[in-house]
């Protein structure tokens, strides 16, 4: 959800679904104490040429703009007109060209599990949120899946070629937090 007047964009930034790396980050396990002190939003985790924050995850009244629900974490980013990259990225989001989000997490309590492609993944039961980012391609496929389910981008029907390419990056829906049968013993190696 985009608010042009407030220059803000809301998104689901985490779900308990297996990501492209085979990991699962449990939404209810998030620790926010340090993030509240510096609620920054970056572009691609600040790993490219845009290293400074592009937005803040803080309402104009000063409250944290992040909600932890049973099956997801949603957050709002407030962009600034004082930074050209912030303005440009906001417009890409508003136009529907950028939809992906990703969280940077520090594991506090975790275990390993077998992934849907027979690899090894990590389940982060408890974790600290360092920052979250907007990006061209997120790790968590649910951000893309919600757009596909809606069938539109900025009120326009998704074209067939674009719909095909979006569906191509979605993994099978057979591994979620509630699928305990696919996990190995919980005494696995902690990260």
Coordinates of C-alpha atoms in Angstrom, one line a residue:
X1 CA 0.0 0.0 0.0
X2 CA 1.5 3.3 -1.1
X3 CA 0.6 6.8 0.3
X4 CA 1.8 9.4 -2.2
X5 CA 1.0 12.3 0.2
X6 CA 3.0 10.8 3.1
X7 CA 5.6 9.4 0.7
X8 CA 5.2 6.0 2.4
X9 CA 4.9 2.4 1.4
X10 CA 3.7 -0.6 3.4
X11 CA 4.7 -4.2 2.8
X12 CA 4.9 -7.6 4.3
X13 CA 8.6 -8.0 5.2
X14 CA 8.6 -11.5 6.7
X15 CA 6.6 -14.7 6.7
X16 CA 7.4 -18.2 8.0
X17 CA 7.7 -19.6 4.5
X18 CA 10.9 -21.2 3.3
X19 CA 12.9 -18.5 1.4
X20 CA 15.1 -19.0 -1.7
X21 CA 18.1 -19.9 0.5
X22 CA 16.1 -22.7 2.3
X23 CA 15.8 -20.8 5.5
X24 CA 12.7 -20.0 7.6
X25 CA 12.5 -16.9 9.8
X26 CA 9.7 -17.2 12.4
X27 CA 7.8 -13.8 12.6
X28 CA 6.8 -14.2 16.2
X29 CA 10.5 -14.8 17.2
X30 CA 11.6 -11.3 16.3
X31 CA 13.4 -9.1 18.8
X32 CA 12.9 -5.4 18.1
X33 CA 14.6 -3.6 21.1
X34 CA 17.7 -2.4 19.1
X35 CA 15.8 -1.8 15.9
X36 CA 13.4 0.6 17.7
X37 CA 16.5 2.8 18.5
X38 CA 17.4 3.1 14.8
X39 CA 14.5 1.9 12.5
X40 CA 16.3 2.3 9.2
X41 CA 15.2 0.9 5.8
X42 CA 17.9 0.3 3.2
X43 CA 18.1 -0.5 -0.4
X44 CA 19.4 -4.0 -1.0
X45 CA 20.7 -4.1 2.6
X46 CA 23.1 -1.3 1.8
X47 CA 25.4 -3.7 0.0
X48 CA 25.5 -1.8 -3.4
X49 CA 26.3 1.8 -4.2
X50 CA 23.4 3.1 -2.1
X51 CA 24.7 2.5 1.4
X52 CA 22.8 5.1 3.4
X53 CA 19.2 4.6 4.6
X54 CA 16.5 5.4 2.0
X55 CA 13.6 5.5 4.5
X56 CA 12.7 5.1 8.1
X57 CA 10.3 2.6 9.7
X58 CA 8.8 5.1 12.0
X59 CA 5.5 6.9 11.9
X60 CA 5.4 10.7 11.9
X61 CA 4.3 10.6 15.5
X62 CA 7.5 8.7 16.4
X63 CA 6.0 5.2 16.9
X64 CA 7.5 2.1 15.3
X65 CA 5.8 1.5 11.9
X66 CA 6.1 -2.3 12.2
X67 CA 3.5 -4.9 13.3
X68 CA 4.2 -8.5 14.2
X69 CA 1.2 -10.8 13.4
X70 CA 0.9 -14.6 13.7
X71 CA 1.8 -15.3 10.1
X72 CA 3.8 -12.2 9.0
X73 CA 5.5 -9.0 9.9
X74 CA 4.3 -5.9 8.1
X75 CA 6.0 -2.5 8.1
X76 CA 5.7 0.9 6.6
X77 CA 8.7 2.9 5.2
X78 CA 8.6 6.7 5.2
X79 CA 10.8 8.1 2.5
X80 CA 12.5 11.5 2.4
X81 CA 12.6 14.2 -0.3
X82 CA 16.0 15.2 0.9
X83 CA 17.7 12.2 -0.7
X84 CA 17.4 11.7 -4.5
X85 CA 17.8 7.9 -4.2
X86 CA 15.0 7.8 -1.6
X87 CA 12.7 9.8 -3.9
X88 CA 13.5 7.6 -7.0
X89 CA 13.1 4.3 -5.1
X90 CA 9.8 5.5 -3.6
X91 CA 8.5 6.2 -7.2
X92 CA 9.6 2.8 -8.4
X93 CA 7.6 1.3 -5.5
X94 CA 4.6 3.5 -6.2
X95 CA 4.7 2.5 -9.9
X96 CA 4.8 -1.1 -8.9
X97 CA 8.2 -1.7 -10.4
X98 CA 9.8 -2.6 -7.0
X99 CA 7.9 -4.9 -4.8
X100 CA 10.4 -7.1 -3.0
X101 CA 11.5 -6.7 0.6
X102 CA 14.1 -8.6 2.7
X103 CA 15.0 -8.6 6.4
X104 CA 18.5 -8.8 7.9
X105 CA 18.4 -11.0 10.9
X106 CA 20.9 -12.0 13.6
X107 CA 20.0 -15.6 14.9
X108 CA 19.4 -15.9 18.6
X109 CA 17.8 -19.4 18.7
X110 CA 17.9 -21.6 15.6
X111 CA 18.1 -25.2 14.3
X112 CA 18.8 -26.8 10.9
X113 CA 16.3 -28.6 8.8
X114 CA 16.1 -30.4 5.4
X115 CA 15.0 -27.9 2.7
X116 CA 12.4 -28.6 -0.1
X117 CA 15.3 -29.3 -2.5
X118 CA 17.1 -31.7 -0.1
X119 CA 19.6 -29.1 1.1
X120 CA 20.2 -27.8 4.6
X121 CA 18.3 -24.7 5.8
X122 CA 18.1 -22.9 9.1
X123 CA 14.9 -22.1 11.1
X124 CA 15.4 -18.9 13.1
X125 CA 13.0 -19.3 16.0
X126 CA 14.3 -16.2 17.7
X127 CA 16.2 -13.4 16.0
X128 CA 17.1 -9.8 16.1
X129 CA 16.0 -7.5 13.3
X130 CA 18.9 -5.3 12.3
X131 CA 17.2 -3.6 9.3
X132 CA 14.9 -4.4 6.4
X133 CA 15.3 -3.4 2.8
X134 CA 13.5 -2.8 -0.4
X135 CA 15.1 -4.5 -3.3
X136 CA 14.8 -5.5 -6.9
X137 CA 14.6 -9.2 -6.0
X138 CA 13.8 -10.4 -2.4
X139 CA 14.6 -13.7 -0.9
X140 CA 11.1 -14.3 0.6
X141 CA 8.7 -15.3 -2.3
X142 CA 5.6 -14.3 -0.4
X143 CA 6.1 -10.7 -1.3
X144 CA 5.8 -11.8 -5.0
X145 CA 3.0 -14.3 -4.3
X146 CA 0.8 -11.6 -2.8
X147 CA 1.2 -9.5 -6.0
X148 CA 0.3 -12.6 -8.1
X149 CA -2.7 -13.4 -6.0
X150 CA -3.9 -9.8 -6.4
X151 CA -3.5 -10.0 -10.1
X152 CA -2.8 -6.3 -10.6
X153 CA 0.1 -3.8 -10.1
X154 CA -1.0 -0.2 -9.5
X155 CA -4.6 -1.1 -10.5
X156 CA -3.6 -2.6 -13.8
X157 CA -3.8 -6.3 -14.7
X158 CA -0.5 -8.1 -14.7
X159 CA 0.5 -9.0 -18.3
X160 CA 0.9 -12.7 -19.1
X161 CA 4.6 -12.5 -19.8
X162 CA 5.2 -10.7 -16.5
X163 CA 2.9 -13.1 -14.6
X164 CA 4.9 -16.0 -16.0
X165 CA 8.2 -14.6 -14.9
X166 CA 6.9 -13.8 -11.4
X167 CA 5.5 -17.4 -11.0
X168 CA 8.9 -18.8 -12.2
X169 CA 10.6 -17.5 -9.0
X170 CA 8.1 -19.1 -6.6
X171 CA 9.2 -22.3 -4.9
X172 CA 6.7 -25.1 -4.1
X173 CA 4.2 -24.3 -1.4
X174 CA 4.9 -27.5 0.6
X175 CA 7.2 -26.1 3.3
X176 CA 5.9 -23.6 5.9
X177 CA 6.4 -23.2 9.6
X178 CA 3.4 -25.4 10.3
X179 CA 4.8 -28.3 8.3
X180 CA 6.6 -29.9 11.3
X181 CA 7.0 -33.3 9.5
X182 CA 9.6 -31.8 7.2
X183 CA 11.9 -30.7 10.0
X184 CA 14.8 -32.8 11.3
X185 CA 15.3 -33.2 15.1
X186 CA 15.2 -29.7 16.8
X187 CA 18.5 -30.3 18.5
X188 CA 20.3 -29.4 15.3
X189 CA 23.3 -27.1 15.0
X190 CA 22.6 -23.6 16.1
X191 CA 23.9 -20.7 14.0

